[in-house]
mmCIF file of C-alpha atoms in Angstrom:
data_model
loop_
_atom_site.group_PDB
_atom_site.id
_atom_site.type_symbol
_atom_site.label_atom_id
_atom_site.label_comp_id
_atom_site.label_asym_id
_atom_site.label_seq_id
_atom_site.Cartn_x
_atom_site.Cartn_y
_atom_site.Cartn_z
ATOM 1 C CA MET A 1 -1.946 46.316 -62.833
ATOM 2 C CA LYS A 2 1.040 47.042 -60.665
ATOM 3 C CA ILE A 3 4.549 45.640 -60.535
ATOM 4 C CA LEU A 4 5.378 44.353 -57.070
ATOM 5 C CA ARG A 5 8.881 44.128 -55.665
ATOM 6 C CA ILE A 6 10.005 41.161 -53.571
ATOM 7 C CA LYS A 7 9.182 42.781 -50.198
ATOM 8 C CA GLU A 8 5.608 43.479 -51.322
ATOM 9 C CA VAL A 9 5.240 39.924 -52.661
ATOM 10 C CA ALA A 10 6.571 38.535 -49.392
ATOM 11 C CA ASP A 11 4.144 40.693 -47.403
ATOM 12 C CA LEU A 12 1.175 39.597 -49.537
ATOM 13 C CA THR A 13 1.973 35.878 -49.542
ATOM 14 C CA GLY A 14 3.481 35.449 -46.096
ATOM 15 C CA LEU A 15 6.472 33.725 -47.685
ATOM 16 C CA SER A 16 10.088 34.747 -47.231
ATOM 17 C CA PRO A 17 11.959 36.101 -50.262
ATOM 18 C CA SER A 18 14.099 32.945 -50.407
ATOM 19 C CA SER A 19 10.957 30.767 -50.389
ATOM 20 C CA ILE A 20 9.458 32.828 -53.208
ATOM 21 C CA TYR A 21 12.573 32.474 -55.362
ATOM 22 C CA LYS A 22 12.656 28.719 -54.624
ATOM 23 C CA GLN A 23 9.004 28.375 -55.676
ATOM 24 C CA VAL A 24 9.788 30.291 -58.893
ATOM 25 C CA ARG A 25 12.646 27.867 -59.633
ATOM 26 C CA LEU A 26 10.281 24.930 -59.042
ATOM 27 C CA ASP A 27 7.635 26.490 -61.368
ATOM 28 C CA LYS A 28 5.209 26.722 -58.444
ATOM 29 C CA PHE A 29 5.030 30.527 -58.352
ATOM 30 C CA PRO A 30 4.669 33.139 -61.094
ATOM 31 C CA LYS A 31 7.860 34.101 -62.901
ATOM 32 C CA ASN A 32 9.397 37.421 -62.041
ATOM 33 C CA ILE A 33 9.824 40.228 -64.567
ATOM 34 C CA GLN A 34 13.298 41.616 -65.232
ATOM 35 C CA LEU A 35 12.973 45.390 -64.746
ATOM 36 C CA THR A 36 16.640 46.331 -64.987
ATOM 37 C CA SER A 37 19.886 44.395 -64.845
ATOM 38 C CA ARG A 38 19.569 44.258 -61.036
ATOM 39 C CA ALA A 39 15.865 44.670 -60.315
ATOM 40 C CA THR A 40 12.964 42.267 -60.709
ATOM 41 C CA GLY A 41 9.278 42.427 -59.943
ATOM 42 C CA TRP A 42 6.034 40.497 -60.271
ATOM 43 C CA ASP A 43 2.778 41.373 -61.993
ATOM 44 C CA SER A 44 0.287 41.996 -59.183
ATOM 45 C CA ARG A 45 -2.427 40.115 -61.091
ATOM 46 C CA ASP A 46 -0.273 36.977 -61.260
ATOM 47 C CA VAL A 47 0.488 37.117 -57.530
ATOM 48 C CA GLU A 48 -3.171 37.706 -56.636
ATOM 49 C CA GLU A 49 -4.225 34.779 -58.847
ATOM 50 C CA TRP A 50 -1.633 32.534 -57.148
ATOM 51 C CA ILE A 51 -2.973 33.551 -53.729
ATOM 52 C CA SER A 52 -6.578 32.855 -54.827
ATOM 53 C CA ASN A 53 -5.574 29.451 -56.177
ATOM 54 C CA LYS A 54 -3.857 28.580 -52.891
ATOM 55 C CA ILE A 55 -6.958 29.586 -50.933
ATOM 56 C CA ASN A 56 -9.193 27.497 -53.211
ATOM 57 C CA GLU A 57 -6.836 24.495 -52.989
ATOM 58 C CA SER A 58 -6.898 24.762 -49.207
ATOM 59 C CA LYS A 59 -10.702 24.834 -49.165
ATOM 60 C CA LEU A 60 -10.838 21.719 -51.353
ATOM 61 C CA VAL A 61 -8.365 19.867 -49.152
ATOM 62 C CA ASN A 62 -10.331 20.842 -46.052
ATOM 63 C CA GLY A 63 -13.632 19.782 -47.620
ATOM 64 C CA GLU A 64 -15.053 23.284 -47.842
ATOM 65 C CA GLN A 65 -17.119 24.444 -50.773
ATOM 66 C CA ASN A 66 -15.877 27.113 -53.119
ATOM 67 C CA ASP A 67 -18.268 30.092 -52.794
ATOM 68 C CA GLU A 68 -17.231 31.736 -56.080
#
């Protein structure tokens, strides 16, 4: 497990920081963890699971089979 900061999450997901925070507000992305009064991060496992789910959703929409 690793705690990711917003730049790392943005790099992994391809989303901008503002899009990530919007998705968090809409309950469509994992909640961030309050590290200090001014710093937040995300559990790497939660982000990786979100990415996997998005890939699987895309395969279903495109009619591809899930190979897992």
